[in-house]
CSV table of C-alpha atoms and ligand atoms in Angstrom, one decimal:
chain,number,residue,atom,x,y,z
A,1,UNK,CA,5.5,-67.8,-60.1
A,2,UNK,CA,7.1,-65.2,-57.7
A,3,UNK,CA,5.2,-63.3,-55.2
A,4,UNK,CA,6.2,-60.0,-53.5
A,5,UNK,CA,4.3,-58.4,-50.7
A,6,UNK,CA,5.6,-54.9,-50.0
A,7,UNK,CA,4.2,-53.3,-46.7
A,8,UNK,CA,4.7,-49.6,-46.2
A,9,UNK,CA,3.8,-49.4,-42.4
A,10,UNK,CA,1.1,-47.0,-41.6
A,11,UNK,CA,1.6,-45.4,-45.1
A,12,UNK,CA,-2.0,-44.4,-45.8
A,13,UNK,CA,-3.5,-41.2,-44.3
A,14,UNK,CA,-6.2,-38.6,-44.3
A,15,UNK,CA,-6.2,-35.4,-46.6
A,16,UNK,CA,-4.1,-32.8,-44.8
A,17,UNK,CA,-4.6,-29.1,-44.8
A,18,UNK,CA,-0.8,-28.6,-45.2
A,19,UNK,CA,-1.0,-30.5,-48.3
A,20,UNK,CA,-3.9,-28.7,-49.9
A,21,UNK,CA,-6.3,-31.6,-48.7
A,22,UNK,CA,-4.1,-34.0,-50.1
A,23,UNK,CA,-2.7,-37.2,-48.6
A,24,UNK,CA,1.1,-38.0,-48.5
A,25,UNK,CA,0.5,-40.9,-50.8
A,26,UNK,CA,-1.1,-38.4,-53.3
A,27,UNK,CA,1.8,-36.0,-52.9
A,28,UNK,CA,4.7,-38.5,-52.9
A,29,UNK,CA,6.6,-39.1,-56.3
A,30,UNK,CA,6.4,-42.8,-56.6
A,31,UNK,CA,6.6,-43.7,-60.3
A,32,UNK,CA,7.3,-47.4,-59.7
A,33,UNK,CA,4.2,-47.9,-57.5
A,34,UNK,CA,2.1,-45.8,-59.9
A,35,UNK,CA,3.3,-47.7,-62.9
A,36,UNK,CA,2.3,-51.0,-61.4
A,37,UNK,CA,-1.0,-49.5,-60.4
A,38,UNK,CA,-1.8,-48.4,-63.8
A,39,UNK,CA,-1.0,-51.8,-65.2
A,40,UNK,CA,-2.4,-53.7,-62.3
A,41,UNK,CA,-5.6,-53.9,-60.0
A,42,UNK,CA,-6.6,-52.0,-56.8
A,43,UNK,CA,-8.9,-52.0,-54.2
A,44,UNK,CA,-9.3,-51.4,-50.5
A,45,UNK,CA,-8.6,-54.1,-47.9
A,46,UNK,CA,-9.3,-54.3,-44.0
A,47,UNK,CA,-6.5,-56.0,-42.1
A,48,UNK,CA,-8.2,-55.3,-38.7
A,49,UNK,CA,-11.3,-57.4,-37.9
A,50,UNK,CA,-14.1,-55.6,-36.1
A,51,UNK,CA,-13.6,-55.7,-32.2
A,52,UNK,CA,-9.6,-55.7,-32.6
A,53,UNK,CA,-7.5,-52.7,-32.0
A,54,UNK,CA,-5.7,-51.6,-35.1
A,55,UNK,CA,-2.1,-52.8,-33.9
A,56,UNK,CA,0.6,-53.7,-36.3
A,57,UNK,CA,0.5,-57.2,-34.8
A,58,UNK,CA,-3.1,-57.8,-35.7
A,59,UNK,CA,-2.9,-56.1,-39.1
A,60,UNK,CA,0.3,-57.8,-40.3
A,61,UNK,CA,-0.8,-61.3,-39.1
A,62,UNK,CA,-3.8,-60.5,-41.7
A,63,UNK,CA,-1.3,-59.7,-44.4
A,64,UNK,CA,0.7,-63.0,-43.7
A,65,UNK,CA,-2.5,-64.9,-44.4
A,66,UNK,CA,-3.6,-65.8,-40.8
A,67,UNK,CA,-7.1,-64.6,-39.6
A,68,UNK,CA,-6.5,-62.8,-36.3
A,69,UNK,CA,-9.8,-63.9,-35.2
A,70,UNK,CA,-8.5,-67.5,-35.2
A,71,UNK,CA,-4.9,-67.1,-34.3
A,72,UNK,CA,-4.1,-63.9,-32.4
A,73,UNK,CA,-3.1,-64.5,-28.9
A,74,UNK,CA,-1.4,-61.2,-28.0
A,75,UNK,CA,1.6,-59.0,-28.8
A,76,UNK,CA,4.0,-60.5,-26.0
A,77,UNK,CA,4.1,-63.9,-27.5
A,78,UNK,CA,4.9,-62.7,-30.9
A,79,UNK,CA,7.7,-60.6,-29.6
A,80,UNK,CA,8.9,-63.6,-27.6
A,81,UNK,CA,9.1,-65.6,-30.8
A,82,UNK,CA,11.4,-62.9,-32.5
A,83,UNK,CA,13.6,-62.9,-29.3
A,84,UNK,CA,14.0,-66.7,-29.6
A,85,UNK,CA,12.3,-67.4,-26.3
A,86,UNK,CA,10.9,-70.9,-26.3
A,87,UNK,CA,7.4,-70.6,-24.8
A,88,UNK,CA,6.2,-73.8,-23.0
A,89,UNK,CA,2.7,-75.0,-22.3
A,90,UNK,CA,1.0,-72.5,-20.1
A,91,UNK,CA,3.7,-69.9,-20.5
A,92,UNK,CA,2.2,-66.4,-20.7
A,93,UNK,CA,4.5,-63.8,-22.3
A,94,UNK,CA,3.8,-60.2,-21.3
A,95,UNK,CA,5.4,-57.2,-22.8
A,96,UNK,CA,7.3,-55.4,-20.1
A,97,UNK,CA,7.8,-51.6,-20.5
A,98,UNK,CA,10.2,-49.8,-18.2
A,99,UNK,CA,8.2,-46.7,-17.5
A,100,UNK,CA,8.2,-43.6,-15.4
A,101,UNK,CA,5.7,-43.2,-12.7
A,102,UNK,CA,5.2,-40.0,-10.6
A,103,UNK,CA,2.8,-39.8,-7.6
A,104,UNK,CA,0.8,-42.8,-8.7
A,105,UNK,CA,0.5,-41.4,-12.4
A,106,UNK,CA,1.9,-42.9,-15.6
A,107,UNK,CA,4.2,-40.1,-16.5
A,108,UNK,CA,6.2,-41.8,-19.5
A,109,UNK,CA,5.7,-45.1,-21.2
A,110,UNK,CA,9.2,-45.3,-22.3
A,111,UNK,CA,11.2,-43.9,-19.2
A,112,UNK,CA,12.7,-41.1,-21.4
A,113,UNK,CA,13.8,-43.6,-24.2
A,114,UNK,CA,16.2,-45.4,-21.7
A,115,UNK,CA,19.2,-46.6,-23.4
A,116,UNK,CA,19.6,-50.4,-24.0
A,117,UNK,CA,22.8,-50.5,-22.0
A,118,UNK,CA,21.1,-49.0,-18.8
A,119,UNK,CA,17.9,-51.1,-19.3
A,120,UNK,CA,19.9,-54.5,-19.6
A,121,UNK,CA,21.3,-53.8,-16.1
A,122,UNK,CA,17.9,-53.0,-14.6
A,123,UNK,CA,16.4,-56.1,-16.2
A,124,UNK,CA,19.1,-58.5,-14.9
A,125,UNK,CA,18.9,-56.9,-11.5
A,126,UNK,CA,15.1,-57.2,-11.4
A,127,UNK,CA,15.4,-61.0,-12.0
A,128,UNK,CA,17.8,-61.3,-9.1
A,129,UNK,CA,15.6,-59.1,-7.0
A,130,UNK,CA,12.4,-61.1,-7.6
A,131,UNK,CA,14.0,-64.4,-7.2
A,132,UNK,CA,15.3,-63.5,-3.8
A,133,UNK,CA,12.5,-61.5,-2.6
A,134,UNK,CA,9.2,-62.3,-4.2
A,135,UNK,CA,8.3,-65.2,-2.0
A,136,UNK,CA,9.5,-63.3,1.2
A,137,UNK,CA,7.6,-60.1,0.6
A,138,UNK,CA,4.8,-60.9,-1.5
A,139,UNK,CA,1.3,-59.7,-0.7
A,140,UNK,CA,-0.2,-62.9,-1.9
A,141,UNK,CA,1.1,-65.6,0.3
A,142,UNK,CA,-1.7,-68.1,-0.5
A,143,UNK,CA,-1.2,-68.1,-4.2
A,144,UNK,CA,2.6,-68.5,-3.8
A,145,UNK,CA,2.3,-71.3,-1.4
A,146,UNK,CA,0.3,-73.2,-4.2
A,147,UNK,CA,2.9,-72.4,-6.9
A,148,UNK,CA,6.2,-70.9,-6.5
A,149,UNK,CA,7.1,-67.7,-8.3
A,150,UNK,CA,8.4,-68.8,-11.9
A,151,UNK,CA,8.5,-65.6,-13.7
A,152,UNK,CA,11.5,-64.2,-15.7
A,153,UNK,CA,12.4,-60.9,-17.4
A,154,UNK,CA,13.9,-61.1,-20.7
A,155,UNK,CA,16.1,-58.1,-21.9
A,156,UNK,CA,15.0,-56.5,-25.1
A,157,UNK,CA,15.8,-53.0,-26.5
A,158,UNK,CA,15.6,-49.6,-24.8
A,159,UNK,CA,12.3,-49.6,-22.8
A,160,UNK,CA,10.9,-52.7,-24.6
A,161,UNK,CA,11.3,-56.0,-22.6
A,162,UNK,CA,9.5,-59.3,-22.0
A,163,UNK,CA,8.2,-61.1,-19.0
A,164,UNK,CA,7.1,-64.8,-19.1
A,165,UNK,CA,5.3,-66.5,-16.2
A,166,UNK,CA,3.8,-70.0,-16.2
A,167,UNK,CA,0.3,-69.4,-15.4
A,168,UNK,CA,-2.4,-70.1,-18.1
A,169,UNK,CA,-5.1,-68.1,-16.3
A,170,UNK,CA,-3.1,-64.8,-16.7
A,171,UNK,CA,-3.5,-64.9,-20.5
A,172,UNK,CA,-7.1,-63.5,-20.0
A,173,UNK,CA,-6.2,-60.5,-17.7
A,174,UNK,CA,-7.2,-57.0,-18.9
A,175,UNK,CA,-4.0,-55.3,-19.1
A,176,UNK,CA,-3.7,-51.7,-20.6
A,177,UNK,CA,-1.1,-50.6,-23.3
A,178,UNK,CA,0.8,-47.9,-21.4
A,179,UNK,CA,1.1,-45.5,-24.3
A,180,UNK,CA,-2.6,-45.1,-24.4
A,181,UNK,CA,-2.8,-44.1,-20.6
A,182,UNK,CA,-0.1,-41.5,-20.2
A,183,UNK,CA,-1.1,-39.0,-17.4
A,184,UNK,CA,-3.7,-41.2,-15.9
A,185,UNK,CA,-3.8,-42.9,-12.5
A,186,UNK,CA,-2.0,-46.2,-12.3
A,187,UNK,CA,-4.3,-47.7,-9.7
A,188,UNK,CA,-7.3,-47.5,-12.0
A,189,UNK,CA,-5.6,-49.9,-14.5
A,190,UNK,CA,-4.2,-52.6,-12.2
A,191,UNK,CA,-7.2,-53.2,-9.7
A,192,UNK,CA,-7.4,-56.8,-10.2
A,193,UNK,CA,-8.8,-58.7,-7.3
A,194,UNK,CA,-8.9,-62.4,-8.0
A,195,UNK,CA,-6.0,-64.4,-6.6
A,196,UNK,CA,-4.1,-65.2,-9.6
A,197,UNK,CA,-4.1,-61.7,-11.3
A,198,UNK,CA,-2.7,-60.2,-8.1
A,199,UNK,CA,0.7,-61.7,-8.7
A,200,UNK,CA,0.9,-59.3,-11.8
A,201,UNK,CA,-0.2,-56.4,-9.6
A,202,UNK,CA,2.4,-57.4,-7.0
A,203,UNK,CA,5.2,-57.7,-9.5
A,204,UNK,CA,4.3,-54.2,-11.1
A,205,UNK,CA,4.2,-52.6,-7.5
A,206,UNK,CA,7.3,-54.5,-6.1
A,207,UNK,CA,9.3,-53.3,-9.2
A,208,UNK,CA,8.6,-49.7,-8.1
A,209,UNK,CA,10.2,-50.4,-4.7
A,210,UNK,CA,13.2,-51.9,-6.2
A,211,UNK,CA,13.7,-49.6,-9.1
A,212,UNK,CA,13.3,-46.3,-7.3
A,213,UNK,CA,16.6,-46.9,-5.4
A,214,UNK,CA,18.7,-48.3,-8.2
A,215,UNK,CA,21.9,-46.5,-8.8
A,216,UNK,CA,21.2,-46.2,-12.5
A,217,UNK,CA,17.9,-44.3,-11.7
A,218,UNK,CA,19.6,-42.1,-9.2
A,219,UNK,CA,22.1,-41.3,-11.9
A,220,UNK,CA,19.3,-40.5,-14.4
A,221,UNK,CA,17.4,-38.3,-12.1
A,222,UNK,CA,20.6,-36.3,-11.3
A,223,UNK,CA,21.2,-35.8,-14.9
A,224,UNK,CA,17.7,-34.6,-15.3
A,225,UNK,CA,16.5,-37.7,-17.2
A,226,UNK,CA,13.3,-39.5,-16.4
A,227,UNK,CA,14.0,-42.6,-14.2
A,228,UNK,CA,12.8,-46.1,-15.2
A,229,UNK,CA,11.1,-46.6,-11.8
A,230,UNK,CA,8.4,-49.2,-12.7
A,231,UNK,CA,7.8,-52.2,-14.8
A,232,UNK,CA,4.4,-52.2,-16.9
A,233,UNK,CA,3.2,-55.5,-17.9
A,234,UNK,CA,0.7,-55.7,-20.8
A,235,UNK,CA,-0.1,-57.3,-24.2
A,236,UNK,CA,0.3,-60.8,-22.8
A,237,UNK,CA,-0.8,-64.1,-24.4
A,238,UNK,CA,-0.1,-67.9,-24.7
A,239,UNK,CA,2.1,-69.0,-27.7
A,240,UNK,CA,0.1,-68.7,-30.9
A,241,UNK,CA,-0.1,-71.8,-33.0
A,242,UNK,CA,0.2,-70.7,-36.6
A,243,UNK,CA,-0.2,-73.5,-39.2
A,244,UNK,CA,3.2,-73.6,-41.3
A,245,UNK,CA,3.0,-71.1,-44.1
A,246,UNK,CA,4.3,-73.5,-46.7
A,247,UNK,CA,1.9,-76.2,-45.9
A,248,UNK,CA,-1.0,-73.9,-45.8
A,249,UNK,CA,-0.1,-72.0,-49.3
A,250,UNK,CA,2.5,-74.2,-50.9
A,251,UNK,CA,5.0,-71.5,-51.1
A,252,UNK,CA,8.7,-71.1,-49.7
A,253,UNK,CA,8.9,-67.7,-48.1
A,254,UNK,CA,11.0,-65.1,-46.3
A,255,UNK,CA,10.6,-62.0,-44.4
A,256,UNK,CA,12.7,-58.8,-44.5
A,257,UNK,CA,11.8,-56.2,-41.6
A,258,UNK,CA,13.5,-54.2,-39.0
A,259,UNK,CA,10.8,-54.8,-36.4
A,260,UNK,CA,10.6,-57.7,-33.9
A,261,UNK,CA,7.0,-58.0,-34.2
A,262,UNK,CA,7.0,-58.9,-37.9
A,263,UNK,CA,9.9,-61.2,-37.3
A,264,UNK,CA,7.9,-62.9,-34.6
A,265,UNK,CA,4.9,-63.6,-36.9
A,266,UNK,CA,7.4,-64.8,-39.5
A,267,UNK,CA,9.1,-67.2,-37.1
A,268,UNK,CA,5.7,-68.7,-35.9
A,269,UNK,CA,4.6,-69.0,-39.5
A,270,UNK,CA,7.8,-71.1,-40.3
A,271,UNK,CA,9.1,-68.4,-42.7
A,272,UNK,CA,12.7,-67.5,-42.8
A,273,UNK,CA,13.9,-64.1,-41.5
A,274,UNK,CA,16.6,-62.3,-43.8
A,275,UNK,CA,18.6,-60.1,-41.5
A,276,UNK,CA,19.6,-56.8,-43.3
A,277,UNK,CA,22.4,-54.8,-41.9
A,278,UNK,CA,21.3,-51.1,-41.4
A,279,UNK,CA,17.4,-52.1,-41.2
A,280,UNK,CA,16.5,-50.1,-38.1
A,281,UNK,CA,12.8,-49.9,-38.3
A,282,UNK,CA,13.1,-45.9,-38.2
A,283,UNK,CA,13.4,-42.9,-40.7
A,284,UNK,CA,17.2,-43.7,-40.8
A,285,UNK,CA,16.7,-47.3,-42.1
A,286,UNK,CA,18.9,-48.2,-44.9
A,287,UNK,CA,16.4,-48.6,-47.9
A,288,UNK,CA,19.1,-49.3,-50.5
A,289,UNK,CA,20.4,-52.3,-48.3
A,290,UNK,CA,16.6,-53.5,-47.9
A,291,UNK,CA,16.1,-53.2,-51.7
A,292,UNK,CA,19.5,-55.2,-52.4
A,293,UNK,CA,18.7,-58.0,-50.0
A,294,UNK,CA,15.2,-58.3,-51.1
A,295,UNK,CA,16.2,-58.5,-54.8
A,296,UNK,CA,19.0,-61.1,-54.0
A,297,UNK,CA,16.3,-63.2,-52.0
A,298,UNK,CA,13.8,-63.5,-55.0
A,299,UNK,CA,15.8,-66.3,-56.5
A,300,UNK,CA,15.5,-68.6,-53.5
A,301,UNK,CA,11.9,-67.9,-52.5
A,302,UNK,CA,8.4,-68.2,-53.8
A,303,UNK,CA,7.1,-65.3,-51.8
A,304,UNK,CA,8.8,-62.5,-50.1
A,305,UNK,CA,7.3,-60.1,-47.4
A,306,UNK,CA,9.0,-56.9,-47.2
A,307,UNK,CA,8.1,-54.6,-44.4
A,308,UNK,CA,9.2,-50.9,-44.1
A,309,UNK,CA,8.4,-49.3,-40.8
A,310,UNK,CA,9.5,-45.7,-41.4
A,311,UNK,CA,6.0,-44.2,-42.5
A,312,UNK,CA,4.5,-45.3,-39.4
A,313,UNK,CA,7.1,-43.7,-37.4
A,314,UNK,CA,6.5,-40.5,-39.3
A,315,UNK,CA,2.7,-40.7,-38.7
A,316,UNK,CA,3.5,-41.2,-34.8
A,317,UNK,CA,5.7,-38.3,-34.7
A,318,UNK,CA,3.4,-36.1,-37.0
A,319,UNK,CA,6.2,-35.4,-39.5
A,320,UNK,CA,4.5,-35.1,-42.9
A,321,UNK,CA,7.7,-34.5,-44.7
A,322,UNK,CA,9.3,-37.7,-43.3
A,323,UNK,CA,6.3,-39.6,-44.3
A,324,UNK,CA,6.4,-38.3,-48.0
A,325,UNK,CA,10.2,-39.0,-48.1
A,326,UNK,CA,9.7,-42.5,-46.7
A,327,UNK,CA,7.2,-43.5,-49.3
A,328,UNK,CA,9.4,-42.0,-52.1
A,329,UNK,CA,12.4,-44.0,-50.8
A,330,UNK,CA,10.3,-47.1,-50.7
A,331,UNK,CA,9.5,-46.6,-54.3
A,332,UNK,CA,13.0,-45.8,-55.5
A,333,UNK,CA,15.3,-48.0,-53.4
A,334,UNK,CA,13.2,-50.9,-52.5
A,335,UNK,CA,10.7,-51.5,-55.2
A,336,UNK,CA,13.1,-50.1,-57.8
A,337,UNK,CA,15.7,-52.8,-57.2
A,338,UNK,CA,13.1,-55.4,-56.8
A,339,UNK,CA,11.6,-54.6,-60.3
A,340,UNK,CA,15.1,-54.7,-61.8
A,341,UNK,CA,15.5,-58.2,-60.6
A,342,UNK,CA,12.1,-59.3,-61.7
A,343,UNK,CA,12.9,-58.6,-65.2
A,344,UNK,CA,14.6,-61.9,-65.1
A,345,UNK,CA,11.3,-63.8,-64.4
A,346,UNK,CA,8.2,-64.2,-66.6
A,347,UNK,CA,5.6,-64.9,-64.0
A,348,UNK,CA,5.3,-62.6,-61.0
A,349,UNK,CA,2.9,-60.8,-58.8
A,350,UNK,CA,3.4,-57.8,-56.6
A,351,UNK,CA,1.1,-56.6,-53.8
A,352,UNK,CA,1.7,-53.2,-52.2
A,353,UNK,CA,-0.2,-52.1,-49.2
A,354,UNK,CA,0.1,-50.7,-45.6
A,355,UNK,CA,-0.9,-52.7,-42.7
A,356,UNK,CA,-3.1,-49.9,-41.2
A,357,UNK,CA,-3.2,-46.0,-41.7
A,358,UNK,CA,-1.1,-43.9,-39.2
A,359,UNK,CA,-2.6,-40.5,-40.1
A,360,UNK,CA,-0.4,-37.5,-39.5
A,361,UNK,CA,-3.3,-35.7,-37.7
A,362,UNK,CA,-4.2,-38.6,-35.5
A,363,UNK,CA,-0.7,-39.8,-34.6
A,364,UNK,CA,-1.7,-43.3,-34.0
A,365,UNK,CA,-3.2,-46.1,-36.0
A,366,UNK,CA,-6.8,-46.1,-37.2
A,367,UNK,CA,-9.3,-48.8,-38.2
A,368,UNK,CA,-9.9,-47.6,-41.8
A,369,UNK,CA,-9.4,-50.0,-44.7
A,370,UNK,CA,-6.1,-49.6,-46.6
A,371,UNK,CA,-5.4,-49.0,-50.3
A,372,UNK,CA,-4.0,-52.2,-52.0
A,373,UNK,CA,-2.4,-52.6,-55.4
A,374,UNK,CA,-1.7,-55.9,-57.2
A,375,UNK,CA,0.4,-56.0,-60.3
A,376,UNK,CA,0.5,-59.4,-62.3
A,377,UNK,CA,2.6,-60.1,-65.1
A,378,UNK,CA,-0.4,-61.6,-66.9
A,379,UNK,CA,-1.5,-58.0,-67.3
A,380,UNK,CA,-4.6,-58.2,-65.4
A,381,UNK,CA,-5.8,-54.6,-64.9
A,382,UNK,CA,-8.5,-52.1,-64.1
A,383,UNK,CA,-9.1,-48.3,-64.8
A,384,UNK,CA,-7.2,-47.0,-61.8
A,385,UNK,CA,-4.0,-45.2,-62.7
A,386,UNK,CA,-2.4,-44.0,-59.4
A,387,UNK,CA,-2.1,-45.4,-56.0
A,388,UNK,CA,-3.8,-43.5,-53.2
A,389,UNK,CA,-6.5,-43.8,-50.7
A,390,UNK,CA,-9.1,-42.2,-52.9
A,391,UNK,CA,-8.2,-43.6,-56.3
A,392,UNK,CA,-8.3,-47.2,-55.4
A,393,UNK,CA,-12.0,-46.8,-54.4
A,394,UNK,CA,-12.7,-47.2,-58.1
A,395,UNK,CA,-10.7,-50.3,-58.5
A,396,UNK,CA,-11.8,-53.9,-59.0
A,397,UNK,CA,-10.5,-55.8,-56.1
A,398,UNK,CA,-13.1,-56.6,-53.4
A,399,UNK,CA,-11.3,-58.0,-50.3
A,400,UNK,CA,-12.9,-57.1,-47.1
A,401,UNK,CA,-10.9,-59.5,-44.9
A,402,UNK,CA,-7.2,-58.9,-45.4
A,403,UNK,CA,-6.1,-62.5,-44.4
A,404,UNK,CA,-7.6,-63.7,-47.7
A,405,UNK,CA,-5.0,-61.7,-49.7
A,406,UNK,CA,-2.5,-64.7,-50.1
A,407,UNK,CA,-5.2,-66.9,-51.4
A,408,UNK,CA,-6.5,-64.1,-53.7
A,409,UNK,CA,-2.9,-63.7,-55.2
A,410,UNK,CA,-2.5,-67.5,-55.7
A,411,UNK,CA,-6.0,-68.0,-57.2
A,412,UNK,CA,-6.5,-64.8,-59.3
B,501,ZN,ZN1,1.9,-51.0,-38.3
């Protein structure tokens, strides 16, 4: 038996006025998905448990068969996994954004989409600066006398970096995602008072002192660009301990994605990551290459997770045409090639779903359950004929907890 899990990130939506009260999934021409739906089974599934925010990290952890309530420790450590950072006992990994602050207000969570080249220099210089100055200048001498500064920044892409520090207590700190507090007063979100938390506050404040005078920022300001004049630490956690996917489900699997977060989940689950040239995680991703690599990988795997980020990006930027186009390209270039290859096999199942909705009108993720379609070569079917948010409500699959999907596929 071969299993394919096709994830169209943020693909589901709400009815849109500009589409005559239809959703992008209803409008998109997607003959392959609809054919599988007609011959398969459908339903709604919730990938985000109550009390969690609907991030791609939590939602995809569910799709990969891991209950977030049990295994989710934060976004930082998942990204650390994908960057090959080996987290030791007590290491807490924070996401470190390069941001723009102005007069104590968070102006831009991505520092004007700073280039990776500029960011690499800033991150390296931040490490040198903190190594040489933190113990000298810090505002929390008592804490540092007990334990020396052991934090380190890791360079990522554009504004997205990581910071790792060995201090277990920091994993519970209440940090804020910077994209949620643009325009707000920074002091309101870093007002931690206990001794160990103050380290994080100090690092964020000291980063400001150092970055404001950095030549790269002076040059950016001269060119009318936003400076990366502060580091914002958030999304932290300890290394998650996911049981090995193969041991758990008895299937050898691989992941195809252009996004670090998904690679991280795959790595911690012991799945193989298939790198696809041209998989960018944006609209311009090479759908054809993804389809080609996926169909080649079927032979060597029992299960394949194929993730396409583009519909989510279209949702965040409110571009309805791009979202429809992304769905159509997933159908034609990714799913189309996979189906051609699967003709060689007699037993297979395909599940198609988004991780969470990213509605065009909302421009961020929502908690709503998502449409799921499952095609099985054993011809198990229900009455639903097309795949969209509304139609699948009449489907036969009842799966309120997304992390049970893999079990469901294996046993039904
Ligand atoms: Zn997502």
